[in-house]
mmCIF file of C-alpha atoms in Angstrom:
data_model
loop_
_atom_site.group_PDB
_atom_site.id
_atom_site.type_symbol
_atom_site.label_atom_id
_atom_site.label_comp_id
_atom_site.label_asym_id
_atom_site.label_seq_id
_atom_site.Cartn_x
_atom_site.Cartn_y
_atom_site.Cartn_z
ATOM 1 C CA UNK G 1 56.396 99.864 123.124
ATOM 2 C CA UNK G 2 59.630 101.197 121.129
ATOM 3 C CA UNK G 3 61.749 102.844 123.455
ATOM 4 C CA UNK G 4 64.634 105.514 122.633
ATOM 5 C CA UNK G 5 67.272 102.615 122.060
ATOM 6 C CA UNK G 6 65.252 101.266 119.732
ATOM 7 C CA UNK G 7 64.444 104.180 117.564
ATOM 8 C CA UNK G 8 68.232 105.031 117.005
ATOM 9 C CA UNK G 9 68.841 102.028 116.143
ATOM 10 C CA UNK G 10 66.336 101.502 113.641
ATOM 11 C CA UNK G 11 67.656 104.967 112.085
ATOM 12 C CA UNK G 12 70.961 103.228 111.940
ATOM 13 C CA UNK G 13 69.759 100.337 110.237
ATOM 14 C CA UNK G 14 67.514 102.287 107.100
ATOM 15 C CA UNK G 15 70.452 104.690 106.863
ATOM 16 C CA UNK G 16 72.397 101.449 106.591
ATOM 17 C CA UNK G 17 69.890 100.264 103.888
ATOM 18 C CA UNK G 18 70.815 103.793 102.292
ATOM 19 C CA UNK G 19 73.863 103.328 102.215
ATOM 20 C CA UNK G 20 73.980 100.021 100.819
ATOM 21 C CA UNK G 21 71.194 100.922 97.656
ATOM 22 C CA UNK G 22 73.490 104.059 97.137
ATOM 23 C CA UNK G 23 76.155 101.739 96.814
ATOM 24 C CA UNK G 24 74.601 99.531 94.128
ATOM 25 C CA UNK G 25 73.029 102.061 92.155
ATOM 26 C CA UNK G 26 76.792 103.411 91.540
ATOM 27 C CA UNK G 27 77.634 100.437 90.652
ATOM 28 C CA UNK G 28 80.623 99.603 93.669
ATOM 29 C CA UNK G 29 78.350 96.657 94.855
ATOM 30 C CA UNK G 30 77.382 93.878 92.981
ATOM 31 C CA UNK G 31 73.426 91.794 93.319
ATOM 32 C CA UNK G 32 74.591 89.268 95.297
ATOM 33 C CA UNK G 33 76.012 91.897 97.601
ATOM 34 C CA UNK G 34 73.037 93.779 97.968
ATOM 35 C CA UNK G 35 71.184 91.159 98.743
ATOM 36 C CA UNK G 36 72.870 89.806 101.373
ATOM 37 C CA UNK G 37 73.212 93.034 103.199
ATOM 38 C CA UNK G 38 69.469 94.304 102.830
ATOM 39 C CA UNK G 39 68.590 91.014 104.176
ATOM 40 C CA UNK G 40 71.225 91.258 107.567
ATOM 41 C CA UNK G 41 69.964 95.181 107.956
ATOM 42 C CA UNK G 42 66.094 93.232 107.616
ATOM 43 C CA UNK G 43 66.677 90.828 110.354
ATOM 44 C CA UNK G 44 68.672 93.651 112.483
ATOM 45 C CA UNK G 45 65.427 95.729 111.814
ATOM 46 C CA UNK G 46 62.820 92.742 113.095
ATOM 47 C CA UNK G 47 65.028 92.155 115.819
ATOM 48 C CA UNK G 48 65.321 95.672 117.305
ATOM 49 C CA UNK G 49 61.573 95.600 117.211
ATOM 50 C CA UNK G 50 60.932 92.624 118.802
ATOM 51 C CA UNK G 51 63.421 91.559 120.873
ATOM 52 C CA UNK G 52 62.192 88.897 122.538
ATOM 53 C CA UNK G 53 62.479 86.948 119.237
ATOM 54 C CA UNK G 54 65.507 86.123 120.603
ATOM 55 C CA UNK G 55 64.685 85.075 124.030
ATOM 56 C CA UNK G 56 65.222 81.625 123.372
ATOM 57 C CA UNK G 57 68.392 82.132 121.542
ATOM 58 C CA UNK G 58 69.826 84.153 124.740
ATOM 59 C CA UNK G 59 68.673 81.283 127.550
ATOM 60 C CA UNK G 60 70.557 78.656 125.002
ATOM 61 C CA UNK G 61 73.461 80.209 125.343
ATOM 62 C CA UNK G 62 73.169 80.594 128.306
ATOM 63 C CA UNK G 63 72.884 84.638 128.651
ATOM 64 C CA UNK G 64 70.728 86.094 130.873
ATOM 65 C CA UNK G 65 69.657 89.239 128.919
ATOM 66 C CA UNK G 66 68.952 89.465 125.271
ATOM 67 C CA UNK G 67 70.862 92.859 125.236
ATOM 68 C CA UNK G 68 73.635 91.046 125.971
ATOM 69 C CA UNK G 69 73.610 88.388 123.576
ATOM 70 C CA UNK G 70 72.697 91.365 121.011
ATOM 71 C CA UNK G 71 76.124 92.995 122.161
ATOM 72 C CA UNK G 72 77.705 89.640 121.767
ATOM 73 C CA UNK G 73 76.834 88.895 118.031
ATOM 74 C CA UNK G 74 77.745 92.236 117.359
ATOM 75 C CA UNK G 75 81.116 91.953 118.909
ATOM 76 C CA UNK G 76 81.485 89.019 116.613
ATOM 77 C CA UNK G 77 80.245 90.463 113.628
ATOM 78 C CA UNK G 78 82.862 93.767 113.709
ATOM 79 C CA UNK G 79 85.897 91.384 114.483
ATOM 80 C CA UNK G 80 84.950 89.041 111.618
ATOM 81 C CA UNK G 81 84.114 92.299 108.772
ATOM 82 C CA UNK G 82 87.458 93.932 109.896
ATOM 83 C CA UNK G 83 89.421 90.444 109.725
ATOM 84 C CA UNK G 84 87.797 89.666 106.183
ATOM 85 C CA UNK G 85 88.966 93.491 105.940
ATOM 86 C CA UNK G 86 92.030 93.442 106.697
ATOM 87 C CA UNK G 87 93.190 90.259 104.870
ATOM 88 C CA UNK G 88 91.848 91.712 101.460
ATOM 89 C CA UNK G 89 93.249 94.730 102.059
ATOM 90 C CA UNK G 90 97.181 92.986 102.136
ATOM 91 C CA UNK G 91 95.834 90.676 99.395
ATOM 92 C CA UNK G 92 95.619 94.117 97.474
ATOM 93 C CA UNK G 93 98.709 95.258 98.350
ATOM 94 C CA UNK G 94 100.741 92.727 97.437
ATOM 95 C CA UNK G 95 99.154 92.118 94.029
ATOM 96 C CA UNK G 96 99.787 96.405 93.884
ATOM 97 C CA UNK G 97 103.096 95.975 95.463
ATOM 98 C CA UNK G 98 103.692 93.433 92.201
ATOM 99 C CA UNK G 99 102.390 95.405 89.559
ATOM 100 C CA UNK G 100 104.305 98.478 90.495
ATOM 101 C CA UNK G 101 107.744 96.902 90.440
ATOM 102 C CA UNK G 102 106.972 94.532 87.532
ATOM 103 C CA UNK G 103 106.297 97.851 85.490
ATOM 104 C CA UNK G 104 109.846 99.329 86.955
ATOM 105 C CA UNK G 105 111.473 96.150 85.980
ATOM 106 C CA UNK G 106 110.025 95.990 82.257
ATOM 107 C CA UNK G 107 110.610 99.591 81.836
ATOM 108 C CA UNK G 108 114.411 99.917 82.856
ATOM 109 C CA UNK G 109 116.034 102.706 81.673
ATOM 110 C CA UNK G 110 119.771 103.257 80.990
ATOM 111 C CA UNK J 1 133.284 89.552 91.017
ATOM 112 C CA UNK J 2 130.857 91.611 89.609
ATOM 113 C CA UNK J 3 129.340 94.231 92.115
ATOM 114 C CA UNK J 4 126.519 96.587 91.645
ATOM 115 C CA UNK J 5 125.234 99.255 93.529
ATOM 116 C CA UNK J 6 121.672 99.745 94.266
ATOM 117 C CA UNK J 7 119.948 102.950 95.581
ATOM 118 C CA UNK J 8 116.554 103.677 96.568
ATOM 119 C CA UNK J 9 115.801 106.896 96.985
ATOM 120 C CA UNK J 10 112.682 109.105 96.742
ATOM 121 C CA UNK J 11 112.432 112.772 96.775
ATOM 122 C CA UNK J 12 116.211 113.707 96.287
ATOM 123 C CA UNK J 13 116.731 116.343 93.799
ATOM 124 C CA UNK J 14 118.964 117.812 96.651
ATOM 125 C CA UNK J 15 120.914 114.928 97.424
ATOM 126 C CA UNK J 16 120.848 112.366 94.498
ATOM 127 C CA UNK J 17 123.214 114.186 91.586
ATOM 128 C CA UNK J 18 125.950 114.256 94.310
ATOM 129 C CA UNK J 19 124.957 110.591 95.901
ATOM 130 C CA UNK J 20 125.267 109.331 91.936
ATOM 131 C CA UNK J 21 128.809 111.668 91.251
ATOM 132 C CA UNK J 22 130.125 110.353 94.594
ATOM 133 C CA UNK J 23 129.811 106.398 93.279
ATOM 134 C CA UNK J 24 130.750 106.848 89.505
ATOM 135 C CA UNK J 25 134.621 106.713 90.174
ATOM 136 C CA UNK J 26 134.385 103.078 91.310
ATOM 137 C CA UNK J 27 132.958 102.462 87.984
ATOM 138 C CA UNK J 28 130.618 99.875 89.262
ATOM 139 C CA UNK J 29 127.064 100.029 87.726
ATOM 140 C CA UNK J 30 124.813 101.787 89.388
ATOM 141 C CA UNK J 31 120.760 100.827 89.405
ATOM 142 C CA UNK J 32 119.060 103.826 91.125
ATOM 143 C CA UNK J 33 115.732 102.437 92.233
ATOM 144 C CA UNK J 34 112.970 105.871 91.842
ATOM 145 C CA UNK J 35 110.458 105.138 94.528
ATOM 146 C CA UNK J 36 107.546 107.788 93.187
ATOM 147 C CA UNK J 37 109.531 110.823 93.349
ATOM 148 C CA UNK J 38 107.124 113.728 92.711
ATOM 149 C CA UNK J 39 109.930 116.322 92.525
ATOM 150 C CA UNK J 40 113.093 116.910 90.109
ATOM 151 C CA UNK J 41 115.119 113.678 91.327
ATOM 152 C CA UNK J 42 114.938 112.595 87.871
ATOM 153 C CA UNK J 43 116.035 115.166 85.940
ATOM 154 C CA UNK J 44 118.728 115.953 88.248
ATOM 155 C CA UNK J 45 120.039 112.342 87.431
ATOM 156 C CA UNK J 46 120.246 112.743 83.795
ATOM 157 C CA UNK J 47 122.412 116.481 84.673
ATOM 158 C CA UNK J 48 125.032 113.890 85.700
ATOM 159 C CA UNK J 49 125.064 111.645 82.705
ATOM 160 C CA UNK J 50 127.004 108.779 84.439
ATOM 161 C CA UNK J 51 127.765 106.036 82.589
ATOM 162 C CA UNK J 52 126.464 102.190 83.815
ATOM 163 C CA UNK J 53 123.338 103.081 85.169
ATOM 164 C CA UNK J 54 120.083 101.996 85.337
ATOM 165 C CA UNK J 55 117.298 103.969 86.262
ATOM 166 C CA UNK J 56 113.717 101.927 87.734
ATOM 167 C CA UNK J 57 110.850 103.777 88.438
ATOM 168 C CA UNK J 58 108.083 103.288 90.832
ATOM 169 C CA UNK J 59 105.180 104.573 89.688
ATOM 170 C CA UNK J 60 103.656 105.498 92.874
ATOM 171 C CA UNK J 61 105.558 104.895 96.622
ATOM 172 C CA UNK J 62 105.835 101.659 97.987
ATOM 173 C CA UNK J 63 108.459 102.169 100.418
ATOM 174 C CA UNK J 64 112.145 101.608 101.166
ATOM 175 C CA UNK J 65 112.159 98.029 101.449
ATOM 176 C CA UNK J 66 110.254 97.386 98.238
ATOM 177 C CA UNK J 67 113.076 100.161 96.205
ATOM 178 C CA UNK J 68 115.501 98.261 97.797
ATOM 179 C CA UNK J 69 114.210 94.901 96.493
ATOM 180 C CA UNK J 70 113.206 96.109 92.906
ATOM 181 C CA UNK J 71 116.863 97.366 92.305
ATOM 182 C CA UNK J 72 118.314 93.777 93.933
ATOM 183 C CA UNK J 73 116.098 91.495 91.387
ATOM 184 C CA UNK J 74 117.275 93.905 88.985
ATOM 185 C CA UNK J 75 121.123 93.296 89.622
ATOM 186 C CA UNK J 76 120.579 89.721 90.317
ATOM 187 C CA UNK J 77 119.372 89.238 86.814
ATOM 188 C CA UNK J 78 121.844 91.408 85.348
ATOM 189 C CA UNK J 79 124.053 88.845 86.372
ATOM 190 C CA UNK J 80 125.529 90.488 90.025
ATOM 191 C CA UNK J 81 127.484 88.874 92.446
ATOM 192 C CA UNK J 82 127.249 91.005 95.404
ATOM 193 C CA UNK J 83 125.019 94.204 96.082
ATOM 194 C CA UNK J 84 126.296 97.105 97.455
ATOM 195 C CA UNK J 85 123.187 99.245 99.310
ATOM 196 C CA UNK J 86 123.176 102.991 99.377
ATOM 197 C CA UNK J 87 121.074 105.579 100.950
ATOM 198 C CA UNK J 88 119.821 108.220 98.004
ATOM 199 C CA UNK J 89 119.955 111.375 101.083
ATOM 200 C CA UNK J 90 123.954 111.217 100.725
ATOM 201 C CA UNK J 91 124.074 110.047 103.860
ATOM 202 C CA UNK J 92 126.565 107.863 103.691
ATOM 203 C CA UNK J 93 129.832 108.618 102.265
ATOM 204 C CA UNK J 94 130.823 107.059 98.726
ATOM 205 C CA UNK J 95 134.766 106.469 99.783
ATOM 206 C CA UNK J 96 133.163 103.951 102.322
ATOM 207 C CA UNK J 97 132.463 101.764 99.353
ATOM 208 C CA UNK J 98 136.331 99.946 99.706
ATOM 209 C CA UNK J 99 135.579 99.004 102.616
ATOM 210 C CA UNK J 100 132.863 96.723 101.632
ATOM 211 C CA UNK J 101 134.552 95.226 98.353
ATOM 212 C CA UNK J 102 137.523 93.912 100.088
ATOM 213 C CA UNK J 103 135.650 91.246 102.591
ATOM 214 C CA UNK J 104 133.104 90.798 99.645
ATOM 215 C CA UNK J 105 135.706 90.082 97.314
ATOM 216 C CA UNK J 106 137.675 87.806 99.728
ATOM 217 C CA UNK J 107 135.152 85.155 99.424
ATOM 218 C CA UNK J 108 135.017 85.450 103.264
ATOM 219 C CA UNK J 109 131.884 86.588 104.330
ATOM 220 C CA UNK J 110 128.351 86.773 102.820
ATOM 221 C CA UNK J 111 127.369 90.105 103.986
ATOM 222 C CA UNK J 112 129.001 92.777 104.674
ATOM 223 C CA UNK J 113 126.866 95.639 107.093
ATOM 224 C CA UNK J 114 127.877 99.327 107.499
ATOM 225 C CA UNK J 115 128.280 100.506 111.501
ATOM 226 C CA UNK J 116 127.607 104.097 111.701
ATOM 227 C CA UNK J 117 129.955 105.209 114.778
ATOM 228 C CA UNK J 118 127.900 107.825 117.457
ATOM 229 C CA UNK J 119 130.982 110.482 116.701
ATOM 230 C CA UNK J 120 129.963 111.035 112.756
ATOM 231 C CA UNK J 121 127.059 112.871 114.137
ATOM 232 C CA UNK J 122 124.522 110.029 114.449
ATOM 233 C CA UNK J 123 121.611 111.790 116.519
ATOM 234 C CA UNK J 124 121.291 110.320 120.340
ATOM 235 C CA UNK J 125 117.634 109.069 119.944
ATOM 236 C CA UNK J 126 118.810 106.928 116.765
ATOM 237 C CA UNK J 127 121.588 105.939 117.988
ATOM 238 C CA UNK J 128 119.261 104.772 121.180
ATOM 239 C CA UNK J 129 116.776 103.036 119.061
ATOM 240 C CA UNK J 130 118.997 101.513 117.280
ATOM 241 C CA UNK J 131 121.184 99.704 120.128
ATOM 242 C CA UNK J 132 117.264 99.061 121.427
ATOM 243 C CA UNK J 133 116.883 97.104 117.821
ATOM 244 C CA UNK J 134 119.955 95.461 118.244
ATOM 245 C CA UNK J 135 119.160 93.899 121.647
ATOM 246 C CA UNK J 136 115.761 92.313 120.439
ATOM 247 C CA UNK J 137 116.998 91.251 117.470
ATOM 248 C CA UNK J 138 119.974 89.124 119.532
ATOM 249 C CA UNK J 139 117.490 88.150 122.141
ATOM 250 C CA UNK J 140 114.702 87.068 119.111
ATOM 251 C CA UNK J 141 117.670 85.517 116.474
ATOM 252 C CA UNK J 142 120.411 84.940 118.265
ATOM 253 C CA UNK J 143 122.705 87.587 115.747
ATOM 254 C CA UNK J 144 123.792 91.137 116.899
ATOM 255 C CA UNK J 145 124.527 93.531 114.807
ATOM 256 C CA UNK J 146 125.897 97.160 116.436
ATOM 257 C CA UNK J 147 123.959 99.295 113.512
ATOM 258 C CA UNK J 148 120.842 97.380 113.479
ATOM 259 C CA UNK J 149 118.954 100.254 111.341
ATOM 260 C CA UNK J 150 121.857 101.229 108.984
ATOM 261 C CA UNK J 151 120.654 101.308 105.325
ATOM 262 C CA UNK J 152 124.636 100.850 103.904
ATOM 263 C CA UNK J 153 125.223 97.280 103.321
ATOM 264 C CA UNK J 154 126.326 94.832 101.258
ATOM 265 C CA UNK J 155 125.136 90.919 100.174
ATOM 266 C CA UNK J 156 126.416 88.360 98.086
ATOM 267 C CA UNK J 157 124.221 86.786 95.330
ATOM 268 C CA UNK J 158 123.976 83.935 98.043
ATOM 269 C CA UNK J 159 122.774 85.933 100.745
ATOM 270 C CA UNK J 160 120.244 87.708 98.526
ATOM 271 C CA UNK J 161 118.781 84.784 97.909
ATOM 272 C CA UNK J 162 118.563 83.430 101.388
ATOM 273 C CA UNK J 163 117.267 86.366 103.260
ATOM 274 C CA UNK J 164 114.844 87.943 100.199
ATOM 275 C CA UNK J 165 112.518 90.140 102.180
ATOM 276 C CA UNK J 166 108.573 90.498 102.179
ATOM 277 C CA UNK J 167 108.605 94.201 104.472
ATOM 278 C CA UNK J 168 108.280 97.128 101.553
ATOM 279 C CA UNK J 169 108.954 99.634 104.229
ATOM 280 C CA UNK J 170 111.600 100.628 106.679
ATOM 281 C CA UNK J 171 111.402 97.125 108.207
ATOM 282 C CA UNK J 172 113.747 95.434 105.701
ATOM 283 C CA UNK J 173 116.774 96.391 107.072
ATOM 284 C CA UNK J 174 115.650 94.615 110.466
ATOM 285 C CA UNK J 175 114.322 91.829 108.353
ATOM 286 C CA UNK J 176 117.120 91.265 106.603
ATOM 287 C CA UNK J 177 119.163 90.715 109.605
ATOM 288 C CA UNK J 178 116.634 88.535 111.255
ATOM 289 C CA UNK J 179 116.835 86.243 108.112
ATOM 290 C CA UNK J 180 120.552 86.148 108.409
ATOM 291 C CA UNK J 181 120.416 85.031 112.399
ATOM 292 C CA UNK J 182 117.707 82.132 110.721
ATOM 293 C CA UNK J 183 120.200 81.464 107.921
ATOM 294 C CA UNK J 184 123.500 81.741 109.893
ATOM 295 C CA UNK J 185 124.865 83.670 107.303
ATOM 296 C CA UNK J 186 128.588 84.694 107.676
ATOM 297 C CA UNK J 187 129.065 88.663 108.102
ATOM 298 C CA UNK J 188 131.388 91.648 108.672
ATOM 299 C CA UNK J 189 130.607 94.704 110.336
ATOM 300 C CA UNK J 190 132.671 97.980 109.080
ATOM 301 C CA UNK J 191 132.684 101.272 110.489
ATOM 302 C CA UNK J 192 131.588 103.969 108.169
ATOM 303 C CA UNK J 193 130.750 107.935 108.424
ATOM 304 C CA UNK J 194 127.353 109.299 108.312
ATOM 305 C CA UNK J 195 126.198 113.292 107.604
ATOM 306 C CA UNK J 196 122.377 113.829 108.258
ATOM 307 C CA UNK J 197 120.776 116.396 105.641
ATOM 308 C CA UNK J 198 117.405 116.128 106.933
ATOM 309 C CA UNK J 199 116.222 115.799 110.178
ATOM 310 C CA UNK J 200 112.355 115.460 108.870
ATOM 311 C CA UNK J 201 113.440 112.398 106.771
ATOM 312 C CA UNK J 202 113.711 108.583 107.350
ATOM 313 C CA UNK J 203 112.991 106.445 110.445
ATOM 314 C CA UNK J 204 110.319 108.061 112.520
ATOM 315 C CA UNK J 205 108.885 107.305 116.203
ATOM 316 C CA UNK J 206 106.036 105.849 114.620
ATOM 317 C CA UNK J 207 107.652 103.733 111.869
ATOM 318 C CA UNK J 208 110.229 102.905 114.937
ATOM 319 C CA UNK J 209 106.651 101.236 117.135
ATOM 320 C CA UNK J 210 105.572 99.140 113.719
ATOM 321 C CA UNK J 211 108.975 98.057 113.396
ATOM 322 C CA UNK J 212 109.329 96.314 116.425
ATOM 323 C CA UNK J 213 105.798 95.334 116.188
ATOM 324 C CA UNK J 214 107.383 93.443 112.813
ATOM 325 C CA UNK J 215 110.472 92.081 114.566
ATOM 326 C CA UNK J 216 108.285 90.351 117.020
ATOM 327 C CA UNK J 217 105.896 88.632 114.131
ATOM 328 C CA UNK J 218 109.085 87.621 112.115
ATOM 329 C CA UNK J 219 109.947 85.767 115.448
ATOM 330 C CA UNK J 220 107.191 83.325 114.726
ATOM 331 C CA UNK J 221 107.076 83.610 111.323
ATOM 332 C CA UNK J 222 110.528 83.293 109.610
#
């Protein structure tokens, strides 16, 4: 039986799915990238449903409840997006950063 | 020695005619560094019409420590020896500019930094923060400087080169001293005045937290 938990999270997940075909049909996201992210939203999807998919996962690493190891992966997941974030973010600032005061150099006036 | 003077500035139109007037008697050129000024700064320039200067314009804001750095690579390659570093608020007063040619010209030192003294009106919580900057930088590089956070200063060609900063923001001027303590750079502090405009401008608590946040990174990473 679905309980509460379960149903908000599977709204999160389609609206997630949304979100992501919004994306693409505006062109911001590319095929691969659709792709990738309909299929993680998919396996959240399965997962929130059945649960005890991951039973065996949880008692191999050693954690008792598969909430847990649900909170876990998720922990890991938001720490690696905002680190993958973060670095590309800088990457575009310095290559912005360069542009901007390449342009003042060129253009120089006296 | 040839000596230029470079100054960042963004927003001015108040300030920056009198900032430019004030410097054109020591006939030194002048690159004024434009950091995506949305108001009249510009204009208010060319009412001056001074002679040796360079105008660069960033086309949208990057920060202090990136104007600072555009107008330095500028100089450098317009064959400078030494930079002399201005506010654009008028700030800091133009007859102070002796007092950083003579050490730079005596071949003695390769940076000269400007010490703003608590009875030109420096406000208490600056003048707090930066004797707080000071301390962390001497603890962290081994170097103290009295005005840690004092934008007037002056470096050789050499020095330039040594302590180049990355920081595009108010950082740089606590970078650049933590790349002299790395580079054990020779320097000269000199007292000069100081006359706040605008209270609403510059440094602010918040840039104050990141900065320190910076000064501890550059601890591991310079």
């Amino acid at each position: 039986m679905i309980i509460g938990l379960q149903i908000i999270a599977l709204i999160f997940a389609f609206s997630m799915i949304y979100f992501v075909m919004l994306h693409y049909k505006r062109g911001e996201i590319g095929r691969s990238e659709i792709f990738s992210w309909v299929i993680m939203w998919a396996v959240a999807i399965v997962v929130i449903i059945f649960p005890e998919l991951l039973r065996t996962f949880a008692s191999t690493f050693l954690v008792t409840r598969v909430f847990d190891l649900m909170v876990i992966a998720g922990f890991i997941l938001v720490i690696s997006l905002v680190t993958s974030s973060y670095i590309r973010t800088k990457k575009l600032e310095k290559k912005l950063e360069e542009m901007v005061r390449h342009e003042a150099l060129k253009k120089a006036k006296k | 020695m040839k000596i230029f003077i470079v100054i960042p500035f963004r927003n001015e139109e108040k300030h920056i005619g009198l900032v430019v007037k004030g410097v054109m008697k020591y006939k030194l050129p002048v690159v004024l560094v434009d950091d995506g000024s949305t108001d009249n700064s510009e204009s208010k320039i060319k009412d001056v019409r001074p002679p040796n200067l360079t105008l660069l314009t960033h086309k949208i804001n990057l920060g202090k420590g990136a104007a600072m750095k555009t107008g330095a690579d500028y100089a450098i390659s317009s064959g400078a020896d030494a930079i002399i570093f201005m506010d654009g608020d008028n700030q800091h007063h133009p007859d102070d500019i002796l007092k950083f040619i003579k050490p730079l010209e005596s071949g003695k030192f390769d940076a000269v930094f400007g010490a703003r003294n608590f009875n030109y009106g420096v406000p208490l919580i600056r003048f707090l923060g930066n004797k707080f900057a000071s301390f962390i930088l001497t603890m962290f590089f081994g170097i103290y400087i009295s005005d840690a956070l004092c934008g007037y200063k002056a470096l050789t060609k050499k020095a330039y080169e040594k302590v180049r900063w990355e920081t595009t923001g108010y950082g740089v001027e606590t970078e650049i001293i933590a790349r002299m303590g790395k580079a054990k750079l020779k320097f000269l502090e000199v007292p000069v005045r100081a006359i706040y405009h605008d209270k609403t401008k510059g440094v602010t608590i918040l840039d104050a937290v990141g900065i320190m946040g910076e000064i501890i990174k550059w601890r591991f990473t310079i």
